Amino acid sequence: MSSSTASTASRRASTAVDRVDVLKGPSAILAGIAPNGSLGGTINYITKRAGSEPLNRVKILYGSDSVFTQQVDFGRRTDDGKAGLRINVLNRNGETSFDEHVRTDSITIGADYKGDRYRLGFDYGYVYNKVSDQQYQLTIGSGALKTMTSMFKVPRGTKFGADGGYRAIHEQYGMLHGEYDFSKDWTGYFSYGLRNTKMEYFYNNFSLSDRLGNATMKYSYNNQVNKADSGEVGVRGKFFTGDLKHELTVGANRIHYTRYMNNRTVKSGLKTNLWDIDFQVPENPYSWSEPKNDENTFTGVALTDNITTPNEKWQFVLGGREQRVKVDTYGTKTGAEKTHYDESVFTPAFAVVYKPQKNISLYANYMQGLDAGDSLVTDTDASNYSEAFAPFKTKQYEVGAKYDFGKWATTLSAFDIKSPTLIEDTATNRYAPNGEVRHRGIEWNVVGEPHKGTRLMGGLMFLDATYRNTEGGLYDGNRVAATSRWNAVMGLEQDIASVPGLTLTTNLTYNSSAYTNEANSFRVSPWATWDLGASYKFKAGGVPLTLRGDVYNVTNRNYWRALQNNGVFLGKSRTFLFSLTADF
């Protein structure tokens, strides 16, 4: 069951997820406009269901500096296998490597029933998460930008979030999904989901003023309620026209969500120094309030036809979605409507796959994506904060090849993605869609088990992400903020034959340098991290146990990650995690 369309949940409990499908690139044809503003891809969660065998699993984790986690996973099916129930409960509490205090409680329930011609599924989740004394980004202020082009090193674990700050989230969601087989070739389906999320933040913005470490701080209080409901209905099936097989899907969906939010400045202009930070935490004079901030309704109808030749050497995908987008924003103080957008747009999709051999696939596609999230000004310091623009349409061209060697497989692809973007006018502190970003690159991936007991997964990407057609050509040719030209990851698992049940793992991650702004005047250096792990499966008293230990950032690399809007985030220092899992 896909849960992403059904609930548009913002804080999915990971304990409820059985599998995660990552669909790269724009994909408006699949689920419509991205409700949370993601054009780089779509994440589809497949929720857990009870298996054929009873499950009683307990997992205990300990992570540095002192985070304890307890998790219970329970699953049962009826004797006839038709009805199933899966329950996951999690509690996490303790201090992280940034001296944050984390508390998470969640419970998820997944139920399903399999009839002769129909299937039903239901999911419910409750998540509470609070992070106190949280770490925040460091903003490079205008003064520092005049004298600095890169960030100097700071002691590991330096805190830019004030003690006394917090962010708390309560979320509940529910989903219902059903399928009915009209015949062996045709199936109807529906999904419906609800979500209610309450969030409260008391936080500081730490802005560097110069290379000496002088800084200013601003404290803000933000509370909001997000309410969402979504539904989908459709039919899928197959038929033949001559020798060609058609797999047809026709579906309609609707996503509606409303945000009630009040973001207020508590105190600003506080002076301090990075080398001896005095956070000067003020009293918060504000209380909870829920003025309507924005309301969004996305409706659409889509049709796709997957056409296959008799020998399966050729496969063609044709499709399109008619999407209506309605976005309204409101004044926090007056409650009056500030901006309004209500239009429809058609997004086509085309793809072709050619298999010269059974283990070789060559493909090309053209996809479009829609994004309302990035067309809404979210910078709270902007003069036109919360202004909504027409949704951005993204166009992607991609070609690639996949070679399956049996025990392992590799893919190579080249892509070109173009999309409008919001650009800040620094003179007026106003954002407008005065530009375009183009992401052009080549990506190589490999996955498999080339030798029994040796599993690998990795990839390498060259990304040329640049601004184009900016007003007056001001940023044309500059690299898009927070993007690296080179990204690489390689993971290896090795079973130790001489010690049955023992597996060693290692992972390497690399990101080349990246800029923090459109002007490319400030950048962070390249960074790489190395992770190590080991797991050991054994039995004690007839109970299957798995003992696992992981070390992240083994070399304790001190590095910065680039963010947009002149932000940087200090990478985590060396972190340990140990767990014990028992299946009773």
Short mmCIF file of N, CA and C in Angstrom, two decimals, residues 360-363 399-403 410-414:
data_model
loop_
_atom_site.label_atom_id
_atom_site.label_comp_id
_atom_site.label_asym_id
_atom_site.label_seq_id
_atom_site.Cartn_x
_atom_site.Cartn_y
_atom_site.Cartn_z
N ILE A 360 19.83 -6.38 -20.87
CA ILE A 360 20.25 -5.02 -21.21
C ILE A 360 19.00 -4.18 -21.53
N SER A 361 18.91 -3.02 -20.90
CA SER A 361 17.80 -2.11 -21.16
C SER A 361 18.34 -0.73 -21.49
N LEU A 362 17.84 -0.17 -22.58
CA LEU A 362 18.15 1.21 -22.95
C LEU A 362 16.86 2.01 -22.86
N TYR A 363 16.91 3.20 -22.29
CA TYR A 363 15.65 3.92 -22.09
C TYR A 363 15.85 5.42 -22.29
N VAL A 399 18.11 9.96 -20.49
CA VAL A 399 18.44 8.76 -21.25
C VAL A 399 19.34 7.91 -20.37
N GLY A 400 19.28 6.59 -20.54
CA GLY A 400 20.10 5.74 -19.70
C GLY A 400 20.15 4.32 -20.17
N ALA A 401 20.93 3.52 -19.45
CA ALA A 401 21.09 2.11 -19.76
C ALA A 401 21.26 1.32 -18.47
N LYS A 402 20.74 0.08 -18.48
CA LYS A 402 20.89 -0.82 -17.34
C LYS A 402 21.42 -2.15 -17.83
N TYR A 403 22.45 -2.66 -17.16
CA TYR A 403 23.04 -3.95 -17.51
C TYR A 403 22.94 -4.85 -16.28
N THR A 410 24.18 -2.72 -12.96
CA THR A 410 24.68 -1.35 -12.98
C THR A 410 23.83 -0.51 -13.92
N THR A 411 23.68 0.76 -13.60
CA THR A 411 22.92 1.68 -14.45
C THR A 411 23.74 2.94 -14.69
N LEU A 412 23.54 3.53 -15.85
CA LEU A 412 24.18 4.79 -16.22
C LEU A 412 23.14 5.67 -16.88
N SER A 413 22.99 6.90 -16.41
CA SER A 413 21.96 7.78 -16.96
C SER A 413 22.49 9.20 -17.08
N ALA A 414 21.91 9.94 -18.01
CA ALA A 414 22.19 11.36 -18.19
C ALA A 414 20.85 12.09 -18.17
#
